[in-house]
Coordinates of C-alpha atoms in Angstrom, one line a residue:
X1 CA 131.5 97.1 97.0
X2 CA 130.5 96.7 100.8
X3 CA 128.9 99.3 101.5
X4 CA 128.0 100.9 105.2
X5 CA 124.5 102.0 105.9
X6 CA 125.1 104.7 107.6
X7 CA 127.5 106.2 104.6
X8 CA 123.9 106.2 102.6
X9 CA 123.1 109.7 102.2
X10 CA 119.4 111.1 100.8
X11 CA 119.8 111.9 97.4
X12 CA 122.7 109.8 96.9
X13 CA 121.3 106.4 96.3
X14 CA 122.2 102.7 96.9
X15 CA 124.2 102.4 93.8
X16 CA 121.8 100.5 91.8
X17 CA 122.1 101.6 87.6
X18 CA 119.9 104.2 87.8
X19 CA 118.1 105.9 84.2
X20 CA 118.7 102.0 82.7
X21 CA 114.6 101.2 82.3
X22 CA 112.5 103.2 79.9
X23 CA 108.7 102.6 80.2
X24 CA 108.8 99.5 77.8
X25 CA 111.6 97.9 79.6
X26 CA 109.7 98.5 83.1
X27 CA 106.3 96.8 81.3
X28 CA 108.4 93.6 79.7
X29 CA 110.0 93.3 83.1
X30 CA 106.2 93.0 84.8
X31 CA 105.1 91.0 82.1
X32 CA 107.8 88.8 82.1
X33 CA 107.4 88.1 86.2
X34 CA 103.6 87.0 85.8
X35 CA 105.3 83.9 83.1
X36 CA 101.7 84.8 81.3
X37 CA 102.1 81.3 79.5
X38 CA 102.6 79.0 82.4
X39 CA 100.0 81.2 84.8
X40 CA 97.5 80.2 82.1
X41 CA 98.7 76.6 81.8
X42 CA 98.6 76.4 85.8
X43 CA 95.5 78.1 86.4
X44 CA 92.8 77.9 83.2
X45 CA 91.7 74.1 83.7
X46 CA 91.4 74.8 87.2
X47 CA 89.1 77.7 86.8
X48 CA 86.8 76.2 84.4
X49 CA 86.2 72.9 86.9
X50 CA 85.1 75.9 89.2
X51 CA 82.8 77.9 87.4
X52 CA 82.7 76.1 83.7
X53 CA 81.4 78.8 81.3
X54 CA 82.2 81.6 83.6
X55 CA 85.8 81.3 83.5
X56 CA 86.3 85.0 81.7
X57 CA 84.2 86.8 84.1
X58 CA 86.0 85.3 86.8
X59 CA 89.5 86.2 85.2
X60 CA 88.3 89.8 84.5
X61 CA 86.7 89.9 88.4
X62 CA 89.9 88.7 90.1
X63 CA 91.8 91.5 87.9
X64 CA 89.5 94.0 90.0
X65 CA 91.8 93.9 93.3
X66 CA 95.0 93.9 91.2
X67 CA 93.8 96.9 89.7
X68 CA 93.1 99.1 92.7
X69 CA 96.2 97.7 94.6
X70 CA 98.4 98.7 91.5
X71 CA 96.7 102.3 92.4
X72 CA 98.0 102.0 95.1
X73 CA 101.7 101.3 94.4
X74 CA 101.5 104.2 91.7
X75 CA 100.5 106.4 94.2
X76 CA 102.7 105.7 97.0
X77 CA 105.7 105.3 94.5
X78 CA 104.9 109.2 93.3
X79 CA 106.3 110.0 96.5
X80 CA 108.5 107.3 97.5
X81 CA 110.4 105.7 94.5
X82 CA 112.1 103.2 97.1
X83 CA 113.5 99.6 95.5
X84 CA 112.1 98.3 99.3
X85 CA 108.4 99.0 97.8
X86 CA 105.8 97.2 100.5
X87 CA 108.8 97.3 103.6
X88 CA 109.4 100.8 103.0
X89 CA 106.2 102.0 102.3
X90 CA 104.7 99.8 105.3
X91 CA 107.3 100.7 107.6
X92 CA 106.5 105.0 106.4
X93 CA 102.8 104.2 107.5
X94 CA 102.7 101.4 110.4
X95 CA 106.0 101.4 111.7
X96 CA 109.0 98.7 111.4
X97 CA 107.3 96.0 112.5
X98 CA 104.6 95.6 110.3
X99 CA 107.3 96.8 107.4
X100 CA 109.1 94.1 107.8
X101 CA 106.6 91.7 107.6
X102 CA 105.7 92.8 104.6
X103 CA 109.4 92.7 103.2
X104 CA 109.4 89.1 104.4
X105 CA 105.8 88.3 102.7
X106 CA 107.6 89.5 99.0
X107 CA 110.5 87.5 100.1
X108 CA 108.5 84.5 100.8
X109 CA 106.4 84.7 97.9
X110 CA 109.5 84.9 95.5
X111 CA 111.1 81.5 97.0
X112 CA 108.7 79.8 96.5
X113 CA 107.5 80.5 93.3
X114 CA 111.0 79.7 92.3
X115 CA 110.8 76.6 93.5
X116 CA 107.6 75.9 91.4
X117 CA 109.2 77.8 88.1
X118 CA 112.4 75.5 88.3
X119 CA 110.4 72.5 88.5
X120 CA 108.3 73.4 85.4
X121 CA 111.5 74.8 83.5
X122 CA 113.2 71.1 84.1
X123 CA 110.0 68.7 83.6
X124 CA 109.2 70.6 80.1
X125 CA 112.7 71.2 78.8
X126 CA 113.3 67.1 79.2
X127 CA 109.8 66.7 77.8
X128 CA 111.3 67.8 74.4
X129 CA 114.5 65.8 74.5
X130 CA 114.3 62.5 73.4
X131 CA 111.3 60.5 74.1
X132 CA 110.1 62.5 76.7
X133 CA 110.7 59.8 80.1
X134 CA 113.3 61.8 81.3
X135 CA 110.8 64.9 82.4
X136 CA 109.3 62.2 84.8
X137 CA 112.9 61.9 86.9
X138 CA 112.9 63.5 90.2
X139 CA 116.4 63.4 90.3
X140 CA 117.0 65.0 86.7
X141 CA 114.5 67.5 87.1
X142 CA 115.4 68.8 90.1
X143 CA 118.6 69.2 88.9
X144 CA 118.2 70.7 85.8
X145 CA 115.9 73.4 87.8
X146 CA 118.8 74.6 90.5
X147 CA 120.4 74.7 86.8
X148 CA 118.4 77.0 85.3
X149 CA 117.8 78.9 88.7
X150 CA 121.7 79.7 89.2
X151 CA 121.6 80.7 85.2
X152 CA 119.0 83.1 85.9
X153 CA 120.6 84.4 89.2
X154 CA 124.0 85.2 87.2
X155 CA 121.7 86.9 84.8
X156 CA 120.0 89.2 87.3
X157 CA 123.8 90.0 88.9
X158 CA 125.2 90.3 85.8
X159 CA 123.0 93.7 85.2
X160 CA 119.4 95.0 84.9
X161 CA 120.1 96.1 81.3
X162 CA 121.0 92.8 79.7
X163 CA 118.1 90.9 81.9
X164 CA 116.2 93.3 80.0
X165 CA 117.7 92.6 76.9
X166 CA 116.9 88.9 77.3
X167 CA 113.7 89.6 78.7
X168 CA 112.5 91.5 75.2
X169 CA 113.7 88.5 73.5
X170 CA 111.5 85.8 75.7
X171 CA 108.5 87.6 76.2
X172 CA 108.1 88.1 72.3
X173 CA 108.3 84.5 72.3
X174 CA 105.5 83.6 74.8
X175 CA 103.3 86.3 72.9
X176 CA 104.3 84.5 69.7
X177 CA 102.9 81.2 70.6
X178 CA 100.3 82.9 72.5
X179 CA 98.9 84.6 69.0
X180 CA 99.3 81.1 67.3
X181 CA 97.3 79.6 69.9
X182 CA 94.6 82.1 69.7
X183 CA 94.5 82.1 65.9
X184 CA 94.9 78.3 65.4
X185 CA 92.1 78.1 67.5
X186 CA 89.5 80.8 65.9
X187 CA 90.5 79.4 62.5
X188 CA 89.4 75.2 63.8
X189 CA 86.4 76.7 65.1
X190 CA 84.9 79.2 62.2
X191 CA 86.2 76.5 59.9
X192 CA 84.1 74.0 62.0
X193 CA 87.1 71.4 62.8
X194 CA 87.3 72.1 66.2
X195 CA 87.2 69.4 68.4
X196 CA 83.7 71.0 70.1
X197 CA 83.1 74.3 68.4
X198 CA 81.7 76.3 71.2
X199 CA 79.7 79.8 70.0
X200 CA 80.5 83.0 71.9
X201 CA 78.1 83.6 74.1
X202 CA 77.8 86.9 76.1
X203 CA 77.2 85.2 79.3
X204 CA 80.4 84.4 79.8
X205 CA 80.9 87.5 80.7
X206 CA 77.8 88.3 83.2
X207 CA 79.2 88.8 86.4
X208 CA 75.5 87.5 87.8
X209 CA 76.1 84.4 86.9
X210 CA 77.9 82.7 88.8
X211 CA 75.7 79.7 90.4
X212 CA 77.9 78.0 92.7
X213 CA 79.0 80.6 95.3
X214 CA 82.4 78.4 96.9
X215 CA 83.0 77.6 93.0
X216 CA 82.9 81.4 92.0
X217 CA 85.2 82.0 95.0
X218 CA 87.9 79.2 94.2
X219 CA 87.9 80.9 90.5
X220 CA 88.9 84.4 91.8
X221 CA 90.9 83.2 94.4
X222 CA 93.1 81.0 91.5
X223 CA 92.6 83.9 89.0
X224 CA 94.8 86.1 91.4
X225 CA 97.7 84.2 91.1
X226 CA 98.0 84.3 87.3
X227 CA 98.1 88.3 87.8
X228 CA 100.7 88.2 90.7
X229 CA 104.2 89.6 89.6
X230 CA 103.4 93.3 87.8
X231 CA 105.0 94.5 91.1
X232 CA 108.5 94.2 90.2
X233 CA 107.8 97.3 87.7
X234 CA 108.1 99.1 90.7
X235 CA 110.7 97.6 92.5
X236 CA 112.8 98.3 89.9
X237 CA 111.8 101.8 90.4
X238 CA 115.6 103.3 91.1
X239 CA 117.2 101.8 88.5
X240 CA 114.5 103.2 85.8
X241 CA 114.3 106.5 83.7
X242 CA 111.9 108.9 85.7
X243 CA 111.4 106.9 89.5
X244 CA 108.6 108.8 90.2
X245 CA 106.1 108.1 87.3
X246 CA 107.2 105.6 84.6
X247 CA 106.8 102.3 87.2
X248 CA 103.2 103.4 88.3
X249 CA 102.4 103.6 84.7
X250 CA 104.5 100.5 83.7
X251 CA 102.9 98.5 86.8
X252 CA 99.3 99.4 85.1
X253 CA 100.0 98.9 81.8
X254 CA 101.2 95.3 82.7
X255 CA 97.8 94.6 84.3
X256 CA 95.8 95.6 81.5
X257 CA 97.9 93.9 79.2
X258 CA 97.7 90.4 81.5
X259 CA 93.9 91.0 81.8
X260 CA 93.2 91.0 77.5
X261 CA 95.7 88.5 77.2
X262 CA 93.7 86.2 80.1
X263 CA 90.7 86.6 78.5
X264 CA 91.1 86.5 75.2
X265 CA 92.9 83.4 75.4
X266 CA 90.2 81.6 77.3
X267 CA 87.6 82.4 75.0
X268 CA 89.7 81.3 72.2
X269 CA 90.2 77.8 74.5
X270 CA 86.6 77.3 75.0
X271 CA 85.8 78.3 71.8
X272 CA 87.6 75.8 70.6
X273 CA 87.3 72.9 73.0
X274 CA 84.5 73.4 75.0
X275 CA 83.7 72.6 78.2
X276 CA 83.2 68.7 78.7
X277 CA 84.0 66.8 80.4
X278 CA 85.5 63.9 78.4
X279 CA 88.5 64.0 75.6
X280 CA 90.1 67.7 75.0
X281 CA 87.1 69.4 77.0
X282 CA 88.0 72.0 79.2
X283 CA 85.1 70.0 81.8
X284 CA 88.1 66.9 81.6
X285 CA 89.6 66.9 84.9
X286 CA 92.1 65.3 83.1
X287 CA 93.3 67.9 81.8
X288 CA 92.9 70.7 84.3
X289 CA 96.9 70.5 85.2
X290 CA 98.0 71.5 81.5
X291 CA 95.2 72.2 78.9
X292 CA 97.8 73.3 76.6
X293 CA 99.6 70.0 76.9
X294 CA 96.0 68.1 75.8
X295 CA 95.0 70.3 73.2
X296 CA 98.2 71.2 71.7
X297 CA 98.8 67.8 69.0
X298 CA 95.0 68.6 67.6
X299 CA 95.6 72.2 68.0
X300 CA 98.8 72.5 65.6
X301 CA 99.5 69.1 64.8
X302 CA 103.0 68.3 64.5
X303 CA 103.9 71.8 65.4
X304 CA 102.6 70.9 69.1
X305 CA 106.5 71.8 70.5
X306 CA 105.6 75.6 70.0
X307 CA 103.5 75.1 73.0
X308 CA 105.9 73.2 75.2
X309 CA 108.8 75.9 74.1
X310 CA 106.2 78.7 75.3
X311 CA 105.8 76.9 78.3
X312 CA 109.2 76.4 78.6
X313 CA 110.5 80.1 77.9
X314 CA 108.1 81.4 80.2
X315 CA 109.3 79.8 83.2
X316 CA 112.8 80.3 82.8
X317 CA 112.0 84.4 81.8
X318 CA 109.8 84.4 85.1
X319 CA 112.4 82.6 87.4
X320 CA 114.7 85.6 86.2
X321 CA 112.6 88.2 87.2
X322 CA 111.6 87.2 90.0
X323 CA 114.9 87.1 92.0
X324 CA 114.8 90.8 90.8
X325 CA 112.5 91.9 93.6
X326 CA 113.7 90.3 96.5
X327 CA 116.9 91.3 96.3
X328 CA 116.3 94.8 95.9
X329 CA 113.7 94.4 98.5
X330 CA 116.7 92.6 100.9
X331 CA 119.2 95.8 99.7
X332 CA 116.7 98.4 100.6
X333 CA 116.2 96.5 104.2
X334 CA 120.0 96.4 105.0
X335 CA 120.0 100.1 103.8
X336 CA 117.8 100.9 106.5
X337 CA 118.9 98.9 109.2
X338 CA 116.4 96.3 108.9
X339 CA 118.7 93.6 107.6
X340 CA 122.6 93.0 108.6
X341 CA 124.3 95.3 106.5
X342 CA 126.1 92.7 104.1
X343 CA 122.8 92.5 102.8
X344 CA 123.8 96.1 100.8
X345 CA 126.6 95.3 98.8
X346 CA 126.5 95.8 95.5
X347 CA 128.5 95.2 92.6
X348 CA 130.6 98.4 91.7
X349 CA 130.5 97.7 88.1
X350 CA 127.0 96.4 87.1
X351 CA 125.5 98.4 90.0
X352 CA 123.3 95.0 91.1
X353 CA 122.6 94.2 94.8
X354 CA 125.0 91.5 94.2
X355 CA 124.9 89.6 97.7
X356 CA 121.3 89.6 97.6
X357 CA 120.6 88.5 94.0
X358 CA 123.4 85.4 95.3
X359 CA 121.6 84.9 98.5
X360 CA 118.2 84.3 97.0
X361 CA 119.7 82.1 94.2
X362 CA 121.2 79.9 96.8
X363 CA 118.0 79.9 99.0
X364 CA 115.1 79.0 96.6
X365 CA 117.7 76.5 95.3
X366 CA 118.0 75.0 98.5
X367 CA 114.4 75.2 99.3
X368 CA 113.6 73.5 96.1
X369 CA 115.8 70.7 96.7
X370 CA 114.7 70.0 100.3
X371 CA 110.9 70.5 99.1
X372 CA 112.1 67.4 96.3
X373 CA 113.2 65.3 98.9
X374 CA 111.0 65.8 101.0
X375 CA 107.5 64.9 99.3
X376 CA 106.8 66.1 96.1
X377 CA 103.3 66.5 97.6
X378 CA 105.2 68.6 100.0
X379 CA 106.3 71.0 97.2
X380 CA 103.0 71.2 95.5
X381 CA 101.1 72.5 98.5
X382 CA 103.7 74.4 99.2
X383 CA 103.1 76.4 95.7
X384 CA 98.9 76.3 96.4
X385 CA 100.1 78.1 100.0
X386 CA 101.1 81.2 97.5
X387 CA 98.8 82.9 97.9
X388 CA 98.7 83.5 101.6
X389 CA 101.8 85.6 101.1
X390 CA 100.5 87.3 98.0
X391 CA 97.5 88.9 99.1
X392 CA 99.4 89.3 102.5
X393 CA 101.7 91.9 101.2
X394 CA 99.3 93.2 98.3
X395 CA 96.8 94.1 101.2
X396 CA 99.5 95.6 103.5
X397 CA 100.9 98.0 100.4
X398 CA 96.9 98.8 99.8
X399 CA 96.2 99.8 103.7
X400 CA 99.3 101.3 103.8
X401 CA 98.3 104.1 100.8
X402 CA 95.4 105.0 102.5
X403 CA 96.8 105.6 106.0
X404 CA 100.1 107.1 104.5
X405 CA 98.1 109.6 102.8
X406 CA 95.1 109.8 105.5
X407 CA 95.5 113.6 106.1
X408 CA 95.5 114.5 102.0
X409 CA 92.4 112.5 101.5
X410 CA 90.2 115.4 101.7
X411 CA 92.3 117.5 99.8
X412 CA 90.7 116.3 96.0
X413 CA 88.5 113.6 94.2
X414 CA 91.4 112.6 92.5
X415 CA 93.3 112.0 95.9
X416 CA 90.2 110.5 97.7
X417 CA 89.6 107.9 95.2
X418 CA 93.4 107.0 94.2
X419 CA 95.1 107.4 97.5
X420 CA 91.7 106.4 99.7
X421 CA 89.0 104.3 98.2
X422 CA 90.2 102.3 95.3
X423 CA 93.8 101.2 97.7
X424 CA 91.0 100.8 100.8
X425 CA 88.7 98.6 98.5
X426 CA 91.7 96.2 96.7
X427 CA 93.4 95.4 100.5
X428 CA 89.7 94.6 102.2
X429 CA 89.2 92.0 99.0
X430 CA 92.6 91.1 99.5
X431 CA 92.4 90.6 103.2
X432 CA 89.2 88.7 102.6
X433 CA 90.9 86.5 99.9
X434 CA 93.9 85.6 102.5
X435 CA 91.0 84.6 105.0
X436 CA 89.1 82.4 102.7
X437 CA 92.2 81.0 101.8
X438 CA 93.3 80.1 104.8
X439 CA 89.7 79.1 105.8
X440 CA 90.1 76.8 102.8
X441 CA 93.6 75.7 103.2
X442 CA 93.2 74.4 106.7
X443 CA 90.5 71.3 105.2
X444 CA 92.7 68.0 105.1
X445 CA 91.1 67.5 101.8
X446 CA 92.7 70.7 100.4
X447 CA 95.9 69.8 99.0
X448 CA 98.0 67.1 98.7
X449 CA 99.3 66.3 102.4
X450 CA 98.0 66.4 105.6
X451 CA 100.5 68.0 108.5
X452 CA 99.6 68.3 112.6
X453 CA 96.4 67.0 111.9
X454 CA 95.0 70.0 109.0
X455 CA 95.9 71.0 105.6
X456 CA 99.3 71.0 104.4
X457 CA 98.6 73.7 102.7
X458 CA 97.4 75.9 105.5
X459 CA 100.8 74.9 107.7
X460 CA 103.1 76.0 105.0
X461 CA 101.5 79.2 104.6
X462 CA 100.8 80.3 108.0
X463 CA 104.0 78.3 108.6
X464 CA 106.2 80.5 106.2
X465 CA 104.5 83.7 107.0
X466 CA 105.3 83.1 111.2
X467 CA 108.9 82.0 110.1
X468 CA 109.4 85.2 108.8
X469 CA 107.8 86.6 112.8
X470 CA 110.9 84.4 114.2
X471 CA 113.5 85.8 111.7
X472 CA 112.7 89.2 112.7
X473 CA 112.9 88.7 116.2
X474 CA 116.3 87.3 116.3
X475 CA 117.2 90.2 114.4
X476 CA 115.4 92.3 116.8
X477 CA 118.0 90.9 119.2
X478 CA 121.1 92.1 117.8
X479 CA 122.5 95.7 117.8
X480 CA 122.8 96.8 114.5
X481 CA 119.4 96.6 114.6
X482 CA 118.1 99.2 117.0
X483 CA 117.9 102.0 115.0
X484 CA 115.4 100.2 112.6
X485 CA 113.2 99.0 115.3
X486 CA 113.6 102.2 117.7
X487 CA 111.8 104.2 114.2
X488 CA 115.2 106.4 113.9
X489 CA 116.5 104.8 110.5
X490 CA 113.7 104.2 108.6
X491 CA 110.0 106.5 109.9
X492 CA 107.5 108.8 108.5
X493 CA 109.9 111.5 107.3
X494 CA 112.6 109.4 106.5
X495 CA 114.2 111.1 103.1
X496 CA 114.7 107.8 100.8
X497 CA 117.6 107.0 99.8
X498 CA 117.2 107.4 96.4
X499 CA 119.2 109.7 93.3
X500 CA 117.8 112.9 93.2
X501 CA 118.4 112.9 89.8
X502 CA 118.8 109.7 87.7
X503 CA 120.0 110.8 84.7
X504 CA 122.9 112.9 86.5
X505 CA 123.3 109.9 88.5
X506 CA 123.7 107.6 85.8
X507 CA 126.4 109.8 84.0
X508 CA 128.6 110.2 87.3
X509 CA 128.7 106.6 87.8
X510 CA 129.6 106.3 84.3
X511 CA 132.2 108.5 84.7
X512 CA 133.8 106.5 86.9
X513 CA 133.7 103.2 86.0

């Protein structure tokens, strides 16, 4: 169903399923889009070589910023339950320009995250087929990843409610393997077979100790990324129970969650392996790209697949969920003007923003392909560019609670600290975490490749970021979208187009079909 923008009506919605997600739906959702078993694989290795025996503190640190920025999204989603999240809420408080940048910052972040979640789906599922040489063909992996990416992409067309479905069914499975990792390990160690039984020590946990300061900064810096994804709790906010309060809570809920599952996990790791730097240490550089991978045979012994599965599982559940905010984020632009208007159809029958779930299939799957043929090194520092765009849109939601809500700041405690100082406090870390990045990122020794003379890394994610600065003027340049960029579709006082009531919602559109 193609629909016009301007037959959107306040009140009426943009035909997503609305009164589908319940509060444990929304929290599996954000869960699921973090892939809590590969962010760990990814990141954990990485994090000890930075800061060794601080690794916890730094994971319960970088949580911090996540946090206060989730404050923010609650708050700003109280009032405006909009599926366009940072673009509509930026656009509300800075005007189209920097709203649209922050549309293209989730956009960005979600294609290429793809990219790196296909890759991983098709170099573990060959690694348990055979005798494992397969996971190491380009061509074979690449291929099996636009596989699994156009599988997930039907899935997320197909209908929120049996992504959900699905969802419930992988995310028990990462937590599974999870709690047999943790276990496994507490049980080598207090039985005194562990590899390098390590004792608990409380100073792990001492956020003073932290010796190296560039190494303490690399930690939080990584640490972010393992948290990033919570947000599509909320921009699943039309198609959920109660708009207004259950994705706030659900967004939270998933970052509390994430942060005792981080932690608890690598305490259980270094518990069990310790930190040197030879054989299954978590010191071995060796290791640092998949600890789970070189732990896992003297872990569980010939149950070492559970680990791989995990892996496995959760980059396939994540590369489902992810397309899920961008292409809402897409439907609410085109709903507003800020995107050509083919950008709002959805599907009349599972009440998906079809086009837009298709669109961003099709585009991370041609991204990843062109990244493959590239340079693989290309790809990689493509992923480490992340998160340039994360803390990019993170810190433009953040800024754009307290300045949405400038004039109410006064009015309570509770509105001062939610709406003012806690949003205020997670975009400046933010916006200082996007500097040092970048700072870091423009080194030739950062990454994998070297472009125009600096980091790879830094040119592809500046580059993406100012891509997103030429997109928007050429659509600047067309008609249809003045009324965007003239502040008349989309401003302050802009009523969001959004069911007033969900549940009645839900039962006319049932009624219907």
């Amino acid at each position: 169903m193609a629909t016009s923008p301007i037959s959107l009506a306040p009140g009426e919605g943009k035909g997503l399923a609305s009164g589908t997600l319940g509060l444990w739906g929304s929290t599996v959702i954000g869960l699921a889009s973090t892939a809590p078993v590969y962010s760990l694989v990814a990141t954990l290795g990485f994090v000890v070589l930075a800061v060794g025996a601080q690794a916890p503190i730094a994971f319960i640190l970088a949580f911090i910023p996540m946090l206060f920025i989730a404050f923010a999204y609650r708050e700003l989603n109280n009032e405006i339950p909009d599926c366009g999240t940072t673009f509509t809420w930026g656009t509300k408080a800075f005007g189209p320009w920097v709203g649209w940048m922050g549309g293209w910052g989730v956009a960005v972040a979600g294609m290429v995250v793809l990219a790196n979640l296909a890759q991983i789906a098709g170099i573990y599922f060959w690694s348990l087929i055979g005798d494992g040489s397969l996971s190491e063909n380009a061509f074979v992996v690449t291929l099996t990843g636009v596989v699994f990416i156009a599988a997930m992409t039907w899935v997320s067309w197909r209908g929120v409610e049996i992504g959900e479905r699905i969802q419930n069914v992988l995310l028990a499975i990462q937590y599974l393997a999870l709690a047999i990792f943790v276990v496994a390990a507490l049980w080598q160690f207090f039985a005194g077979s562990a590899p390098d039984p390590t004792p608990f020590d409380w100073a792990w946990l001492n956020p003073f100790g932290f010796t190296d300061a560039s190494g303490f900064t690399e930690a939080v810096l990584l640490a972010l990324f393992i948290y990033w994804g919570w947000d599509t709790c909320l921009a699943l906010n039309e198609e959920t129970k109660d708009p207004k309060r259950i994705p706030g809570r659900a967004a939270l809920l998933t970052c509390v969650i994430l942060l005792v599952t981080y932690v608890g996990v690598t305490i259980s790791a270094m518990m069990y392996a310790g930190l040197g730097e030879t054989g299954t240490g978590l010191g071995n550089e060796a290791n640092a790209d998949d600890i789970f991978l070189a732990i896992k045979d003297g872990l569980l012994g010939p149950f070492g697949w559970v680990l791989v599965v995990a892996v496995l599982i959760s980059a396939i559940s994540s590369t489902q969920t992810t397309i899920l905010p961008t292409a809402r984020g897409t439907l609410a632009m085109a709903a507003y003007r800020a995107l050509p208007r083919r950008f709002l159809t959805v599907h009349p029958r599972y009440q998906t923003p079809s086009f837009s779930t298709i669109v961003m299939g099709v585009v991370a799957s041609l991204y990843f392909i062109g990244m493959s043929l590239i340079s693989d090194n290309i790809l990689q520092d493509s992923i480490l560019s992340l998160g340039l765009a994360i803390a990019f849109y993170y810190a433009v939601t953040g800024f754009a609670c307290v300045w949405y809500y400038r004039r109410t700041l006064r009015d309570s405690g509770r509105n001062l600290l939610y709406r003012g100082i806690l949003p205020l406090a997670g975009a400046l870390m933010l916006t200082y975490a996007f500097v040092q990045s970048a700072i870091d990122m423009y080194d030739v020794d950062y990454g994998y490749t070297v472009l125009l003379g600096i980091g790879g890394t830094f040119v592809l994610g500046v580059g993406s970021l100012a891509v997103g600065v030429v997109l928007m003027l050429i659509w600047f340049a067309f008609p249809g979208s003045k009324p965007f960029f003239r502040g008349e579709s989309l401003n302050r006082d802009t009523p969001v187009l959004v069911p007033d009531d969900p549940a009645e919602h839900l039962r006319s559109v049932d009624g219907g079909i």
